Amino acid sequence: MKQGSRLAALSVVTLVFSYLFTIGATFNGILNPEFHPLTLLIMGVVVACWFLVRWRRRWIWYRTPVDKVMVLWIVAIGLSLIANWDATRRIAIGLWYVGVYIGAWYVLEDALQNGFLSRELLIDGLMIPGVVVLAFGFLQLQAWLRLALVNGFANTAAPRPVSVFGNPNFLSDFLIVLIPFSVSRLVLTRKRVSRIFLGAYLLLTLLLLYFTGSRGAWLGIGVALVSWFVLFLYHHGLLSRNKLIVWWQGVTTWNKVILLSGTLTVVAIALLISVIFIRSFSQAGRSADLRTEIYVAAIELFKEKPLTGQGLFTFGRELVRLPNIHPDKPHSHAHSVPLLVAAELGVVGIAALVYTLTAIAYWMRRNWFAAIGRERILLIGAICAVIAFAIHQLTDVPAMMPAIAFTGMLALVVAVTPVQAEPVSLRLRQPVIMVGLWSVLLAIGFWSSGIYSQYVTVLGGLPEKPTTIDYVDAASLLQNVVDADPGLSLYSMQQAFLYGMAASSGDVEAIDKGIEAYNRYIALEPGYAVAWANLAGLLWQRGDHQRAVTAMRTASSLDSANWHYQVNLARYAEEMGDESAADVAYRQSLTLYPDASLYPELRQYVLSHPDTLDSNKLTISARVAMLLVNGDAPEASRLLAENTQLPTAASEVLNSLVIMNNTEQAANMLKHAESLAVQSSDLAWAHMGRGWLAHSLGDDTLKAHELHLAREALIRKPLEADDDTLINIAYAQFLRFAIARQFLPQVYYPVDDPVLIYLLDNS
């Protein structure tokens, strides 16, 4: 390729990749409908230009390494669709993206095999947008760095950067593809300035990868870098002991020192990372059992339908209905590609996966022996990028994000596109099929985006403090969306919620409409506890008490780890005069979450049933709060000394409360607490602490003012988020925006820290 042509091609590829990897194919671009027309337009223009160029230049259609593999995948998905027809709309979401990946694969393969693109150009086209990804990642670390410089690195927890991807595991998957490519490009570069730039690029990428804390990515890049080194030695014929000795004898003393120092440094860093890797499993929220529960769920789903699976992109739908499996939040995948394929596509899908891996390994090996010189070094980077990416998918599935799937696909295209291609005799049929596929994909994309845009416009038009008529109008406007795409159940769920909010404000007619919409949603998606709980709240409001109890019990059975549902059942039982049932439900809620005893709604029950409170089962914070209210500051101080976690705004305020006799030190702690505040509840903690300090100083006026500010900080907007984890239902499982609040006001669901509420009530 001529230099001018290469520069033009690189510019186009870089522009397209920059948009896709930073906006268009990320969740920001997918959830925001304003980006959809541009994304679809870019896809259409790229395909049109590809077809025009290949027609005018009379390109030859070559066989690709995945032709037969694609057929097996289509069979697996087709059988799964037929066997799970009730989940057709869910499966259709996954099918659309699979179609895009297939189409993109063949366009890239065709352009690469006909010389319009090159391996090096594709690598550079990915690495250039990587600069933007790195920049955003490090920008997200600057606030932590400033705090760490003031408070000390040991006292300030580093955040896990997400860059443009919204999740540290997604970012890490992108980075582990960049790193092997960067190593290959660094080795091939002869210009000093380029080497300095690429060396810095590589070091920054490795550093950002460390901060992501993604253990699966660490494991993947570790294996990949070792593989890169082995392949590099093989390329130079240095795997033989005798040849390695001869080579070493020819190295200068200075270079030997550099090589040995570098090797020792790498080994030391590897050992340090290994220690951090092992210790991370003992950290709160990062233990292995959080994943094993999801793995068990995937196996259970596979056992139910071993031949066809549950259907493409349905894992999240099926996970929530399994008994005795209650992950910390809704998941759209099994955190392992083999298990996900088994659960969703059954034995046929597993066969397709095994065949795919075999084909990939075969073509990488074949290309390795066919390539020479510079191209082989580039292949080392591509092969190792594929290895890193594949290993990460064994413990997580970041490829669920299209931007990450495209990243892995690019590595695969570079690695397996044949160095010595085989032309296909029927040269016209394949391009025509591809144009037909893209035409269908673009048509469906614009249709779905148009409906989604109407939906987002309705939800986005809700004012800060909506009245009843606003909720009803919004719910009515959503009817057009529901009618246009009735199979996409999320639209009905959001409509039901809006009617429920109107009902909570006193609109009696909205009650029945909300119940009808929830029933419609539950008919399509029966496994989500939040929908059953909200339905129960509306049924209770209508006076249909027995059905409300049944619905709330269903919610509790679907999510038996949620203590709120038991409190709702207890309150229902109390109002129905069934004290025995109320007692059972209250006790169950306190067993699930002992700290709930500090909420005013449960405090009276605990006072009348003292046997339900076992202080040893309370968190340290809750026990400290009770000791402080009872005037036992020394014992509270002793307990706090056992807390070895990194400081937060809440923990710093608690530390200040136990030393209120030293007002100056307490004031300094409260100042530090304010510096750690990241949300309104943190400010509530700080104001509450200042209220206690004002009381110690005898200033009752200031105390009342600070406590008032603390309570004001806890006032929430009507549609503000209550359970952040449940938003994954919309975001990850439907790829749609949704109202942040999940539970209706008719359902008891407190979100503020019970320790904070208890201290405020006793201030």
Short mmCIF file of N, CA, C and O in Angstrom, two decimals, residues 472-522:
data_model
loop_
_atom_site.label_atom_id
_atom_site.label_comp_id
_atom_site.label_asym_id
_atom_site.label_seq_id
_atom_site.Cartn_x
_atom_site.Cartn_y
_atom_site.Cartn_z
N VAL A 472 -49.47 10.41 35.13
CA VAL A 472 -50.51 9.79 34.30
C VAL A 472 -50.29 10.12 32.84
O VAL A 472 -50.41 9.25 31.96
N ASP A 473 -49.97 11.37 32.55
CA ASP A 473 -49.72 11.76 31.16
C ASP A 473 -48.54 10.98 30.59
O ASP A 473 -48.59 10.50 29.45
N ALA A 474 -47.46 10.86 31.37
CA ALA A 474 -46.29 10.13 30.90
C ALA A 474 -46.62 8.67 30.65
O ALA A 474 -46.23 8.08 29.64
N ALA A 475 -47.38 8.06 31.59
CA ALA A 475 -47.77 6.66 31.43
C ALA A 475 -48.65 6.48 30.19
O ALA A 475 -48.51 5.48 29.46
N SER A 476 -49.53 7.43 29.95
CA SER A 476 -50.41 7.34 28.77
C SER A 476 -49.60 7.46 27.48
O SER A 476 -49.88 6.77 26.50
N LEU A 477 -48.61 8.36 27.49
CA LEU A 477 -47.77 8.52 26.30
C LEU A 477 -46.98 7.25 26.01
O LEU A 477 -46.69 6.95 24.85
N LEU A 478 -46.63 6.52 27.05
CA LEU A 478 -45.88 5.28 26.85
C LEU A 478 -46.71 4.19 26.19
O LEU A 478 -46.15 3.19 25.72
N GLN A 479 -48.03 4.35 26.16
CA GLN A 479 -48.87 3.33 25.55
C GLN A 479 -48.52 3.14 24.07
O GLN A 479 -48.55 2.01 23.56
N ASN A 480 -48.18 4.25 23.39
CA ASN A 480 -47.78 4.13 21.98
C ASN A 480 -46.51 3.29 21.84
O ASN A 480 -46.36 2.52 20.90
N VAL A 481 -45.60 3.45 22.79
CA VAL A 481 -44.35 2.68 22.78
C VAL A 481 -44.65 1.20 23.03
O VAL A 481 -44.12 0.32 22.34
N VAL A 482 -45.50 0.93 24.02
CA VAL A 482 -45.86 -0.45 24.35
C VAL A 482 -46.55 -1.12 23.17
O VAL A 482 -46.28 -2.28 22.84
N ASP A 483 -47.43 -0.40 22.51
CA ASP A 483 -48.15 -0.96 21.36
C ASP A 483 -47.21 -1.23 20.18
O ASP A 483 -47.39 -2.20 19.44
N ALA A 484 -46.21 -0.35 20.01
CA ALA A 484 -45.29 -0.50 18.88
C ALA A 484 -44.33 -1.67 19.08
O ALA A 484 -43.91 -2.31 18.12
N ASP A 485 -43.98 -1.95 20.34
CA ASP A 485 -43.02 -3.03 20.62
C ASP A 485 -43.50 -3.78 21.87
O ASP A 485 -42.87 -3.72 22.93
N PRO A 486 -44.60 -4.51 21.76
CA PRO A 486 -45.20 -5.14 22.95
C PRO A 486 -44.35 -6.22 23.59
O PRO A 486 -44.49 -6.52 24.77
N GLY A 487 -43.45 -6.82 22.84
CA GLY A 487 -42.64 -7.90 23.39
C GLY A 487 -41.52 -7.42 24.30
O GLY A 487 -41.00 -8.20 25.10
N LEU A 488 -41.15 -6.15 24.19
CA LEU A 488 -40.08 -5.62 25.03
C LEU A 488 -40.69 -5.20 26.36
O LEU A 488 -41.20 -4.11 26.52
N SER A 489 -40.63 -6.10 27.31
CA SER A 489 -41.40 -5.98 28.55
C SER A 489 -41.01 -4.77 29.40
O SER A 489 -41.81 -4.29 30.19
N LEU A 490 -39.79 -4.28 29.26
CA LEU A 490 -39.35 -3.15 30.08
C LEU A 490 -40.26 -1.94 29.90
O LEU A 490 -40.49 -1.20 30.86
N TYR A 491 -40.77 -1.75 28.70
CA TYR A 491 -41.66 -0.61 28.46
C TYR A 491 -42.90 -0.69 29.34
O TYR A 491 -43.36 0.30 29.91
N SER A 492 -43.46 -1.89 29.47
CA SER A 492 -44.63 -2.08 30.33
C SER A 492 -44.27 -1.87 31.80
O SER A 492 -45.06 -1.33 32.58
N MET A 493 -43.08 -2.31 32.18
CA MET A 493 -42.63 -2.15 33.57
C MET A 493 -42.55 -0.68 33.94
O MET A 493 -42.99 -0.26 35.03
N GLN A 494 -41.99 0.13 33.05
CA GLN A 494 -41.87 1.56 33.34
C GLN A 494 -43.22 2.26 33.33
O GLN A 494 -43.48 3.16 34.15
N GLN A 495 -44.10 1.83 32.45
CA GLN A 495 -45.46 2.39 32.44
C GLN A 495 -46.18 2.06 33.74
O GLN A 495 -46.84 2.92 34.34
N ALA A 496 -46.03 0.82 34.20
CA ALA A 496 -46.66 0.41 35.45
C ALA A 496 -46.13 1.24 36.62
O ALA A 496 -46.89 1.65 37.51
N PHE A 497 -44.84 1.50 36.62
CA PHE A 497 -44.25 2.28 37.70
C PHE A 497 -44.82 3.70 37.72
O PHE A 497 -45.09 4.25 38.80
N LEU A 498 -44.98 4.30 36.56
CA LEU A 498 -45.52 5.66 36.49
C LEU A 498 -46.95 5.71 37.00
O LEU A 498 -47.34 6.62 37.75
N TYR A 499 -47.75 4.72 36.63
CA TYR A 499 -49.12 4.66 37.17
C TYR A 499 -49.08 4.46 38.68
O TYR A 499 -49.89 5.03 39.42
N GLY A 500 -48.12 3.65 39.14
CA GLY A 500 -47.99 3.42 40.58
C GLY A 500 -47.63 4.69 41.33
O GLY A 500 -48.11 4.93 42.45
N MET A 501 -46.76 5.52 40.75
CA MET A 501 -46.40 6.79 41.37
C MET A 501 -47.61 7.72 41.43
O MET A 501 -47.82 8.44 42.43
N ALA A 502 -48.41 7.71 40.37
CA ALA A 502 -49.64 8.51 40.38
C ALA A 502 -50.58 8.02 41.47
O ALA A 502 -51.20 8.81 42.19
N ALA A 503 -50.68 6.69 41.60
CA ALA A 503 -51.54 6.11 42.64
C ALA A 503 -51.06 6.50 44.03
O ALA A 503 -51.87 6.76 44.93
N SER A 504 -49.75 6.58 44.23
CA SER A 504 -49.21 6.95 45.54
C SER A 504 -49.55 8.38 45.90
O SER A 504 -49.55 8.75 47.08
N SER A 505 -49.85 9.18 44.89
CA SER A 505 -50.23 10.57 45.13
C SER A 505 -51.74 10.74 45.28
O SER A 505 -52.22 11.87 45.40
N GLY A 506 -52.47 9.63 45.22
CA GLY A 506 -53.91 9.68 45.47
C GLY A 506 -54.79 9.49 44.26
O GLY A 506 -56.02 9.60 44.38
N ASP A 507 -54.23 9.21 43.10
CA ASP A 507 -55.03 9.00 41.90
C ASP A 507 -55.58 7.57 41.93
O ASP A 507 -54.88 6.60 41.62
N VAL A 508 -56.84 7.42 42.29
CA VAL A 508 -57.45 6.10 42.46
C VAL A 508 -57.52 5.35 41.13
O VAL A 508 -57.31 4.13 41.08
N GLU A 509 -57.83 6.06 40.05
CA GLU A 509 -57.94 5.40 38.75
C GLU A 509 -56.61 4.80 38.29
O GLU A 509 -56.58 3.82 37.55
N ALA A 510 -55.50 5.39 38.73
CA ALA A 510 -54.19 4.90 38.31
C ALA A 510 -53.85 3.56 38.94
O ALA A 510 -52.98 2.84 38.43
N ILE A 511 -54.52 3.21 40.04
CA ILE A 511 -54.20 1.95 40.72
C ILE A 511 -54.45 0.76 39.80
O ILE A 511 -53.58 -0.09 39.60
N ASP A 512 -55.65 0.70 39.22
CA ASP A 512 -56.00 -0.42 38.35
C ASP A 512 -55.11 -0.45 37.10
O ASP A 512 -54.73 -1.53 36.62
N LYS A 513 -54.80 0.73 36.57
CA LYS A 513 -53.96 0.78 35.37
C LYS A 513 -52.54 0.28 35.69
O LYS A 513 -51.92 -0.41 34.88
N GLY A 514 -52.06 0.65 36.87
CA GLY A 514 -50.74 0.17 37.28
C GLY A 514 -50.73 -1.34 37.47
O GLY A 514 -49.78 -2.02 37.07
N ILE A 515 -51.78 -1.87 38.10
CA ILE A 515 -51.88 -3.32 38.31
C ILE A 515 -51.93 -4.05 36.97
O ILE A 515 -51.26 -5.07 36.77
N GLU A 516 -52.70 -3.52 36.04
CA GLU A 516 -52.81 -4.14 34.71
C GLU A 516 -51.46 -4.15 34.00
O GLU A 516 -51.07 -5.16 33.40
N ALA A 517 -50.72 -3.04 34.11
CA ALA A 517 -49.41 -2.96 33.44
C ALA A 517 -48.40 -3.90 34.09
O ALA A 517 -47.61 -4.55 33.39
N TYR A 518 -48.44 -3.99 35.42
CA TYR A 518 -47.52 -4.93 36.08
C TYR A 518 -47.85 -6.38 35.74
O TYR A 518 -46.95 -7.20 35.55
N ASN A 519 -49.13 -6.69 35.66
CA ASN A 519 -49.52 -8.05 35.26
C ASN A 519 -49.03 -8.37 33.84
O ASN A 519 -48.61 -9.50 33.56
N ARG A 520 -49.09 -7.36 32.97
CA ARG A 520 -48.62 -7.55 31.60
C ARG A 520 -47.11 -7.80 31.59
O ARG A 520 -46.61 -8.65 30.86
N TYR A 521 -46.39 -7.05 32.42
CA TYR A 521 -44.94 -7.22 32.50
C TYR A 521 -44.60 -8.59 33.09
O TYR A 521 -43.73 -9.31 32.57
N ILE A 522 -45.26 -8.96 34.17
CA ILE A 522 -44.97 -10.22 34.85
C ILE A 522 -45.28 -11.42 33.96
O ILE A 522 -44.62 -12.46 34.04
#
